[in-house]
mmCIF file of N, CA and C in Angstrom:
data_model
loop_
_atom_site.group_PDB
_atom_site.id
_atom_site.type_symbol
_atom_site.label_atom_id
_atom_site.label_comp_id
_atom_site.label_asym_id
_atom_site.label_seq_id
_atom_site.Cartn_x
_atom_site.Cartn_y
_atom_site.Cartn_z
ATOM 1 N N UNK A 1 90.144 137.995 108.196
ATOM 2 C CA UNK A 1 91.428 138.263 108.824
ATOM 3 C C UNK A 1 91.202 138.594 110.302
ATOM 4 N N UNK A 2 92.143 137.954 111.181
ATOM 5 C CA UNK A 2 91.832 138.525 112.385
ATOM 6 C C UNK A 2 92.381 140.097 112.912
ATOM 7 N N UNK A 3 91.383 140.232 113.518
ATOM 8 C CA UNK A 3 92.179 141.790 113.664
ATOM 9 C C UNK A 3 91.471 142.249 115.758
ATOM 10 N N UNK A 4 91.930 143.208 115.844
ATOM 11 C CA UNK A 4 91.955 144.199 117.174
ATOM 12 C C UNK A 4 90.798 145.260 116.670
ATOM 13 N N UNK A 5 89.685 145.687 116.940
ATOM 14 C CA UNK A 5 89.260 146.764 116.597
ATOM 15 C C UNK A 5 89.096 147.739 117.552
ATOM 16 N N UNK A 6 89.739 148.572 117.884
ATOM 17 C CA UNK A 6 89.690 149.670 118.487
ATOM 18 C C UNK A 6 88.181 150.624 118.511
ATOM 19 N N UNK A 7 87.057 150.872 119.801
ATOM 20 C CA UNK A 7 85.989 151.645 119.483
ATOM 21 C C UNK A 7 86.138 152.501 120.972
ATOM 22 N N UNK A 8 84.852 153.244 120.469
ATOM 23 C CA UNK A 8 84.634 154.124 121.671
ATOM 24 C C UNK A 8 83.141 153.113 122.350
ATOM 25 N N UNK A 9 82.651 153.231 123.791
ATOM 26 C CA UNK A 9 81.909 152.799 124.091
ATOM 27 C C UNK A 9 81.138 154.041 124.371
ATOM 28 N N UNK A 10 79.886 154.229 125.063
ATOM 29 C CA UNK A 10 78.921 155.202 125.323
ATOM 30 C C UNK A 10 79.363 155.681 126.604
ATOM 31 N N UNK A 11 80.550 155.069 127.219
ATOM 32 C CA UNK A 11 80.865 156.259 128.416
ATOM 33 C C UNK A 11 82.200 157.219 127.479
ATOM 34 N N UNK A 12 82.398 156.827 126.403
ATOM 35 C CA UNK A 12 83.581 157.623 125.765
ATOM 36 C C UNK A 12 84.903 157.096 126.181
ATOM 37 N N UNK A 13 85.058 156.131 126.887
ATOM 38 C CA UNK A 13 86.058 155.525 126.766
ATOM 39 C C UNK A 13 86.527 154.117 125.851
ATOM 40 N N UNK A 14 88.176 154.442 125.228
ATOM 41 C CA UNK A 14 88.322 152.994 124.605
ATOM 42 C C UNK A 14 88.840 151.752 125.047
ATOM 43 N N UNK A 15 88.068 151.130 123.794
ATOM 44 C CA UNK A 15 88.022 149.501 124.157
ATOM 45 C C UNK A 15 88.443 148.779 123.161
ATOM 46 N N UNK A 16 89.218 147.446 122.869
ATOM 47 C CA UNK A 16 89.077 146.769 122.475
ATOM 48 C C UNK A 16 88.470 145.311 122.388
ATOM 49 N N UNK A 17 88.346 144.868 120.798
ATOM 50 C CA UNK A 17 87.934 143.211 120.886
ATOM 51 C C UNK A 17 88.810 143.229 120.076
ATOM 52 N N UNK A 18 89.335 141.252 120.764
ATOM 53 C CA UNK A 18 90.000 140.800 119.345
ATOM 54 C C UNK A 18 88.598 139.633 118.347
ATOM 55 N N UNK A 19 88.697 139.704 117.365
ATOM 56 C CA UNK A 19 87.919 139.607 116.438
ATOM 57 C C UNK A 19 88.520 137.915 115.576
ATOM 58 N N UNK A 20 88.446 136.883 115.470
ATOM 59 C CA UNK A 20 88.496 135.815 115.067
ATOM 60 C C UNK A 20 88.595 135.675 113.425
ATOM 61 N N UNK A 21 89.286 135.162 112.475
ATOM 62 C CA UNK A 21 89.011 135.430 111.064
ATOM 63 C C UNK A 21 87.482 135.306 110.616
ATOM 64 N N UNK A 22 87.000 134.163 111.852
ATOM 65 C CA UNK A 22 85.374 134.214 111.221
ATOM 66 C C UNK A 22 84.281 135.611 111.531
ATOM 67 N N UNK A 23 85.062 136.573 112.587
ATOM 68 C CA UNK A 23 84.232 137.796 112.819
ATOM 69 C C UNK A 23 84.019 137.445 114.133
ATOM 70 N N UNK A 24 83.954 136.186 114.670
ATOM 71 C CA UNK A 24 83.652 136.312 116.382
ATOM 72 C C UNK A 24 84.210 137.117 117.216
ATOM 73 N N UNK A 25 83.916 137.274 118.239
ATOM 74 C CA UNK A 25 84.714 138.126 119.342
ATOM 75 C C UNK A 25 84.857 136.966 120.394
ATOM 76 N N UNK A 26 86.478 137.183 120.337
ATOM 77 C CA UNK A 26 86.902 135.911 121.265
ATOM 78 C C UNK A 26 87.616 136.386 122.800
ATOM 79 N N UNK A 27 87.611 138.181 122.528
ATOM 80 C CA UNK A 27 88.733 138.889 123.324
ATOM 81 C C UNK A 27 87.940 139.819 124.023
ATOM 82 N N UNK A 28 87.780 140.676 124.865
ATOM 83 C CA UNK A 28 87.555 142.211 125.258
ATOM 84 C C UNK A 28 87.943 142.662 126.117
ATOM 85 N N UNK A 29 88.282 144.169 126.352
ATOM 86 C CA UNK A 29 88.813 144.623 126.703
ATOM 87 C C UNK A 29 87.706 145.513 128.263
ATOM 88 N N UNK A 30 88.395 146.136 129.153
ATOM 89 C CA UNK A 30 87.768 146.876 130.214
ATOM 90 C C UNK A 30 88.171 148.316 129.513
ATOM 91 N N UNK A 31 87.923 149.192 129.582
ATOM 92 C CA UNK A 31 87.508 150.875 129.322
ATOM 93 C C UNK A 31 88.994 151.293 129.633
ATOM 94 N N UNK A 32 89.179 152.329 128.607
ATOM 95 C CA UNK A 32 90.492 152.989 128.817
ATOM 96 C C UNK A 32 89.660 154.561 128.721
ATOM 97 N N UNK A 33 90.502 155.362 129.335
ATOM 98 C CA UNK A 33 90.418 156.696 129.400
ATOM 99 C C UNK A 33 91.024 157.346 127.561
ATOM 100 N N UNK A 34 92.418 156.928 127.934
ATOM 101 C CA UNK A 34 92.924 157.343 126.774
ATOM 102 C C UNK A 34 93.379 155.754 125.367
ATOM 103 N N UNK A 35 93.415 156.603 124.245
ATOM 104 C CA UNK A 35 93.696 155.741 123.531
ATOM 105 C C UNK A 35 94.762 154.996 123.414
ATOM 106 N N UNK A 36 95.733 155.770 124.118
ATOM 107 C CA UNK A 36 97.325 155.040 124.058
ATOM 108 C C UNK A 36 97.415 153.979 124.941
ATOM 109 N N UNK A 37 96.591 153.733 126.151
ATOM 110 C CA UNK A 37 96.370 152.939 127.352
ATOM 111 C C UNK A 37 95.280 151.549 126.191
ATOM 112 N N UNK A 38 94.574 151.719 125.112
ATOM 113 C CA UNK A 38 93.928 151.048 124.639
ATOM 114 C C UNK A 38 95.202 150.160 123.879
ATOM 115 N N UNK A 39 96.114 151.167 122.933
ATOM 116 C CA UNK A 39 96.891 150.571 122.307
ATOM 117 C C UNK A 39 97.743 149.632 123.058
ATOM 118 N N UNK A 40 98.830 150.080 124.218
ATOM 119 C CA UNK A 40 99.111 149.646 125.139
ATOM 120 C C UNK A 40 98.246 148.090 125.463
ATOM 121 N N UNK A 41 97.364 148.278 125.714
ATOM 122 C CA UNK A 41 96.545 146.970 126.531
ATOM 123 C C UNK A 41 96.751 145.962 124.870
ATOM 124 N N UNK A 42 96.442 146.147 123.950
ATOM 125 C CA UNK A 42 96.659 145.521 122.881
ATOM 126 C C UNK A 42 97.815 144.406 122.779
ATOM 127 N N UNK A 43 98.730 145.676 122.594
ATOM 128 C CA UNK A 43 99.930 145.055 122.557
ATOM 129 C C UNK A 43 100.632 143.870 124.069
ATOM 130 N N UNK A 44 99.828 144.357 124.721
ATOM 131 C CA UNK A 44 100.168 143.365 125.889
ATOM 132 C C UNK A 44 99.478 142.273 125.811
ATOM 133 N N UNK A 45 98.451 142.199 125.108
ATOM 134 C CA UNK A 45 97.332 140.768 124.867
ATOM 135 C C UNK A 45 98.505 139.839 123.766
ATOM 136 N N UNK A 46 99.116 140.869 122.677
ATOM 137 C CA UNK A 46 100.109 140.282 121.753
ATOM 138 C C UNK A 46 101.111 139.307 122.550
ATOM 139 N N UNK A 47 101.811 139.710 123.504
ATOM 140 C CA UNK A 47 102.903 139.267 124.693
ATOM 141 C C UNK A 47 102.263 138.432 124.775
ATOM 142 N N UNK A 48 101.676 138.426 125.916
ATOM 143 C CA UNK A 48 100.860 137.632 126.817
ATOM 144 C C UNK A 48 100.192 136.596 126.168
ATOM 145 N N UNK A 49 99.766 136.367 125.510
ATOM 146 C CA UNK A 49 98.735 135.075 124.915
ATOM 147 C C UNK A 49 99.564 133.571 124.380
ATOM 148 N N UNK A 50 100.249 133.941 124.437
ATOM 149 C CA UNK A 50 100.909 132.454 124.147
ATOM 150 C C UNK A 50 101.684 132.123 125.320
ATOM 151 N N UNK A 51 101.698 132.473 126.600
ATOM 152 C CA UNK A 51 101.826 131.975 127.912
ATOM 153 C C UNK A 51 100.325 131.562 128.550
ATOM 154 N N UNK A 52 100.761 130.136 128.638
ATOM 155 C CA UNK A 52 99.251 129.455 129.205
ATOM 156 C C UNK A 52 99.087 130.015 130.520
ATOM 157 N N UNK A 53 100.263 130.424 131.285
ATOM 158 C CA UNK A 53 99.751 130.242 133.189
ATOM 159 C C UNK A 53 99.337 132.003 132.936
ATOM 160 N N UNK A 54 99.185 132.566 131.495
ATOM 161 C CA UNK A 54 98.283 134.273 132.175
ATOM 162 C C UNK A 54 96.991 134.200 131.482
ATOM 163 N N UNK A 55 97.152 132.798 131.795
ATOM 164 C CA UNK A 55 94.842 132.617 131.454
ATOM 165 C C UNK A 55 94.294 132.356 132.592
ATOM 166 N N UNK A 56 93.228 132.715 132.852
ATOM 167 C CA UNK A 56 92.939 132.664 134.597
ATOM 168 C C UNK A 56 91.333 131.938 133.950
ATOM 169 N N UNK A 57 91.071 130.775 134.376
ATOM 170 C CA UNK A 57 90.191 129.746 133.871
ATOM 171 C C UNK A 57 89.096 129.589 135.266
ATOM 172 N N UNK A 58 87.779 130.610 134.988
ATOM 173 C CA UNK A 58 86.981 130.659 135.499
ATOM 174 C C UNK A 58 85.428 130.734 135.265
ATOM 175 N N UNK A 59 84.395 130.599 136.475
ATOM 176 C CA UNK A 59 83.093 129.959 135.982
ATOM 177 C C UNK A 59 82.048 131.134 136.699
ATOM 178 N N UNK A 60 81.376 131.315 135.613
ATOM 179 C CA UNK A 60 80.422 132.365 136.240
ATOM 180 C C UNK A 60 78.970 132.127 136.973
ATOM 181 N N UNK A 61 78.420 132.909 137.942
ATOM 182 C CA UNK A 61 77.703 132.553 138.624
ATOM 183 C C UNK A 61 76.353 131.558 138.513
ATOM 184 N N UNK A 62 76.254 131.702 137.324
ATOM 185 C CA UNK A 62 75.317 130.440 136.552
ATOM 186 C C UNK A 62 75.828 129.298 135.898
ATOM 187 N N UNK A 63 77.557 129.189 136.183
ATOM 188 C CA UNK A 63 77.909 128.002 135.820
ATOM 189 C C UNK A 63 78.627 128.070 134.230
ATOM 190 N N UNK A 64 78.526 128.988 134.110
ATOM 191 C CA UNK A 64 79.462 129.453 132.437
ATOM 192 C C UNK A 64 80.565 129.665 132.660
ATOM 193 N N UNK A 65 81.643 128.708 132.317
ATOM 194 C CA UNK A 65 82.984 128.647 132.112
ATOM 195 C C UNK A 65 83.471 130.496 130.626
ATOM 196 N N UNK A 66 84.344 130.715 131.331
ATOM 197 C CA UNK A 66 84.956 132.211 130.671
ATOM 198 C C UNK A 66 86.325 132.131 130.963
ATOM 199 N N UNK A 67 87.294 133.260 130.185
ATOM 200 C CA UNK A 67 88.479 132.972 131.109
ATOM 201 C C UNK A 67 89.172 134.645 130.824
ATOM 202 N N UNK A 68 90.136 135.221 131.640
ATOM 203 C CA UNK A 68 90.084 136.528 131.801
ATOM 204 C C UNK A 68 91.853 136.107 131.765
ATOM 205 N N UNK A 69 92.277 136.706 130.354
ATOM 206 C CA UNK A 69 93.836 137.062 130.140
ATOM 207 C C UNK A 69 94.164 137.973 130.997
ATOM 208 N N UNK A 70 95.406 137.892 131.793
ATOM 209 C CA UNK A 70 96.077 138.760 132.703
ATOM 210 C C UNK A 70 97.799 138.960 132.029
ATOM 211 N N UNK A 71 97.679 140.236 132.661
ATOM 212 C CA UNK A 71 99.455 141.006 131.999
ATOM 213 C C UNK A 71 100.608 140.644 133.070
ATOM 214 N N UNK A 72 101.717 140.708 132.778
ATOM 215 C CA UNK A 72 102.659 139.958 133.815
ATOM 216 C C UNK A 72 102.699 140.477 135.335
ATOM 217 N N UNK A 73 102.206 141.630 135.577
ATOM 218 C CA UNK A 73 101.708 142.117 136.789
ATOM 219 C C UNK A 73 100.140 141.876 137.486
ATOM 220 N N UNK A 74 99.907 140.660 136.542
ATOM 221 C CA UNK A 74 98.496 140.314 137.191
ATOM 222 C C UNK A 74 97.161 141.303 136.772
ATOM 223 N N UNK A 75 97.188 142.076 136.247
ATOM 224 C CA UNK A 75 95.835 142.890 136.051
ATOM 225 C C UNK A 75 95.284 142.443 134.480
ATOM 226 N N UNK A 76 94.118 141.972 134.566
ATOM 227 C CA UNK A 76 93.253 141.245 133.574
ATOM 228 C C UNK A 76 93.166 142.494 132.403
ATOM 229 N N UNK A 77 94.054 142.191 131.090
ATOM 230 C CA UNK A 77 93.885 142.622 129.976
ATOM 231 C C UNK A 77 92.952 142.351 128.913
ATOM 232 N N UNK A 78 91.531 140.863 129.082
ATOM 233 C CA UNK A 78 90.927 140.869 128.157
ATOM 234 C C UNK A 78 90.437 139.760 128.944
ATOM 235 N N UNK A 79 89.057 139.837 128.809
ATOM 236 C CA UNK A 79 88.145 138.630 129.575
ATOM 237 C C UNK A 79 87.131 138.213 127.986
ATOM 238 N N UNK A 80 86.645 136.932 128.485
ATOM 239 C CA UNK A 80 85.913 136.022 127.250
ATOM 240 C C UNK A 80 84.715 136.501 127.225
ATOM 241 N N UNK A 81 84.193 135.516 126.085
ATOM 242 C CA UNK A 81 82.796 135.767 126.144
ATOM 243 C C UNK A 81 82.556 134.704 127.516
ATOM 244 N N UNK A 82 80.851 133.804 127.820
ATOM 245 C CA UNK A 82 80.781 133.072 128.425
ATOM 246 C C UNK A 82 80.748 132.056 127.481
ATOM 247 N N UNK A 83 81.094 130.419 127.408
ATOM 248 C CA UNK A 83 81.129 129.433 126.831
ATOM 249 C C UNK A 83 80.154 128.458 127.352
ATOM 250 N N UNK A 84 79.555 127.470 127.105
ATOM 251 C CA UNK A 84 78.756 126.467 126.922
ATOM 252 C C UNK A 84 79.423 124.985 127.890
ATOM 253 N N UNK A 85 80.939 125.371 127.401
ATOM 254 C CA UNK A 85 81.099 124.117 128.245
ATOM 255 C C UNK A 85 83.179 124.728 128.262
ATOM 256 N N UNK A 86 83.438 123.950 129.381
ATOM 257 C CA UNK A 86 84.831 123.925 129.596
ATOM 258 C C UNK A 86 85.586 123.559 128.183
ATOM 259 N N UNK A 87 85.169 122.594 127.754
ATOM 260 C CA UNK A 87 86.239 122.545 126.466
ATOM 261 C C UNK A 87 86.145 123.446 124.967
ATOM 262 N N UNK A 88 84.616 124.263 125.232
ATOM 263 C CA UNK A 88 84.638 125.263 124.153
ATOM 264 C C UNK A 88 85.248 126.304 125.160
ATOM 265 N N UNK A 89 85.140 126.571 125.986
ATOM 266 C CA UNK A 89 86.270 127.591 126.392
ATOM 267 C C UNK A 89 87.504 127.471 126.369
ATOM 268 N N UNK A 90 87.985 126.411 126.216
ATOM 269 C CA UNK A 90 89.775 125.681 125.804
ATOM 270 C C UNK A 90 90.052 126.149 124.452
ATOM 271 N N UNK A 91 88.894 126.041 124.034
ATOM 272 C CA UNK A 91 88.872 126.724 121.959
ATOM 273 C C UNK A 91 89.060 127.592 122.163
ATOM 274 N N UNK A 92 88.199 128.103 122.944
ATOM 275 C CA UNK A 92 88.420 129.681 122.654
ATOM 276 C C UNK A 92 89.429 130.291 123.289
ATOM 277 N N UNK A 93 90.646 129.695 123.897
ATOM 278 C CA UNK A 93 92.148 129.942 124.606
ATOM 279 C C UNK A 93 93.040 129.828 123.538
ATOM 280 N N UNK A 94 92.542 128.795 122.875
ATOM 281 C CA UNK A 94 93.323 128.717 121.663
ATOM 282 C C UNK A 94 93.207 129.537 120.330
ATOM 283 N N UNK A 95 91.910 129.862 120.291
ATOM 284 C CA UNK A 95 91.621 130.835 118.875
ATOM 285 C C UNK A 95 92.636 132.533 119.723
ATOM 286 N N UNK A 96 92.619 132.779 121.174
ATOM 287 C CA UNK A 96 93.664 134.054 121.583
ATOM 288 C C UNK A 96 94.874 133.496 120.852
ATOM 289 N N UNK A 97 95.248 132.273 121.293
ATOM 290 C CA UNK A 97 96.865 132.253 121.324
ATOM 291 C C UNK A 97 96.860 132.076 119.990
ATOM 292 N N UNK A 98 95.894 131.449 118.865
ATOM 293 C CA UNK A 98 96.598 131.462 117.738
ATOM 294 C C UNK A 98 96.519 132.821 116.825
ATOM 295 N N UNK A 99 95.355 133.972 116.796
ATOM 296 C CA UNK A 99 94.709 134.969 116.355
ATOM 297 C C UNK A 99 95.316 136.224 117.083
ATOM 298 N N UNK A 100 96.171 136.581 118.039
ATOM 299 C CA UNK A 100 96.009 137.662 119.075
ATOM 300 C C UNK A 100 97.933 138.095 118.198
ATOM 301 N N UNK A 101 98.177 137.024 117.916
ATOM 302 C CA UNK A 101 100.342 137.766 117.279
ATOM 303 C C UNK A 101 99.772 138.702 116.597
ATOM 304 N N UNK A 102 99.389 138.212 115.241
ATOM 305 C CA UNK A 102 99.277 138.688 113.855
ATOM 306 C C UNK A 102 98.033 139.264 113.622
ATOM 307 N N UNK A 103 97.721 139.587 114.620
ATOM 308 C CA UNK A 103 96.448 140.381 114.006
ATOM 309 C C UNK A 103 96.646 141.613 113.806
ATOM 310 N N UNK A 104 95.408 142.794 113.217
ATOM 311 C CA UNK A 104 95.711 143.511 112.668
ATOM 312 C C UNK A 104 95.017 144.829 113.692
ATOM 313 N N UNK A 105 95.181 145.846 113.217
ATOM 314 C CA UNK A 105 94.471 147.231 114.599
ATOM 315 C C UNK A 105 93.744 147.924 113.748
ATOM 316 N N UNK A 106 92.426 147.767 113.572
ATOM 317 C CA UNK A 106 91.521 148.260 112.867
ATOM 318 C C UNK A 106 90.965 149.406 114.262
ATOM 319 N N UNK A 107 90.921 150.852 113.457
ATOM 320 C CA UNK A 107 90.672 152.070 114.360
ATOM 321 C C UNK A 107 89.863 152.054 114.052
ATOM 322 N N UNK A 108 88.153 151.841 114.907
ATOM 323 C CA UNK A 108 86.920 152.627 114.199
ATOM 324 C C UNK A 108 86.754 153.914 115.136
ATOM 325 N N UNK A 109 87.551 154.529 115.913
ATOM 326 C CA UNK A 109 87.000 155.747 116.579
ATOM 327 C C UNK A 109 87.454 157.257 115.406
#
């Protein structure tokens, strides 16, 4: 099942991934202070993912295509892993938009 898992990282702030039915991590999140700002960022990945123009489709310094979801005010709510090639990163735009509605909020903190 796909789900959101909510953790703490080692600076003590939370984070999320969204999590793929196969267990991948297709989503992540930047550090929240508080948890409600985690939930919050969640629910805005929910919004947001089935609008194509708040995927920001970019290549990292060694040439790895990634792409970094942004919220309607422009600030990046969930960046990729790195991908192999431009069109497995198109998959993986599509495993957000189809996995990111209905998923579920698994708390491990």
């Amino acid at each position: 099942m796909q789900k959101f898992e909510i953790y703490t990282d080692k600076g003590g702030e939370f984070r999320f991934r969204l999590k793929a039915t196969n267990g991948q991590n297709i989503l992540a999140s930047e550090g929240y202070k508080a948890k409600t700002g985690c939930t919050n960022g969640i629910e805005s990945v929910k919004q947001n993912s089935q609008d194509d123009s708040k995927y920001e489709r970019l290549e990292s310094k060694n040439g790895s295509p990634y792409f970094n979801l942004k919220a309607s005010n422009g600030q990046v709510i969930g960046t990729s892993e790195m991908y192999s090639s431009k069109s497995a990163m198109e998959t993986g735009i599509a495993s957000v938009k189809k996995n990111a509605p209905g998923a579920i909020i698994d708390d491990l903190t």
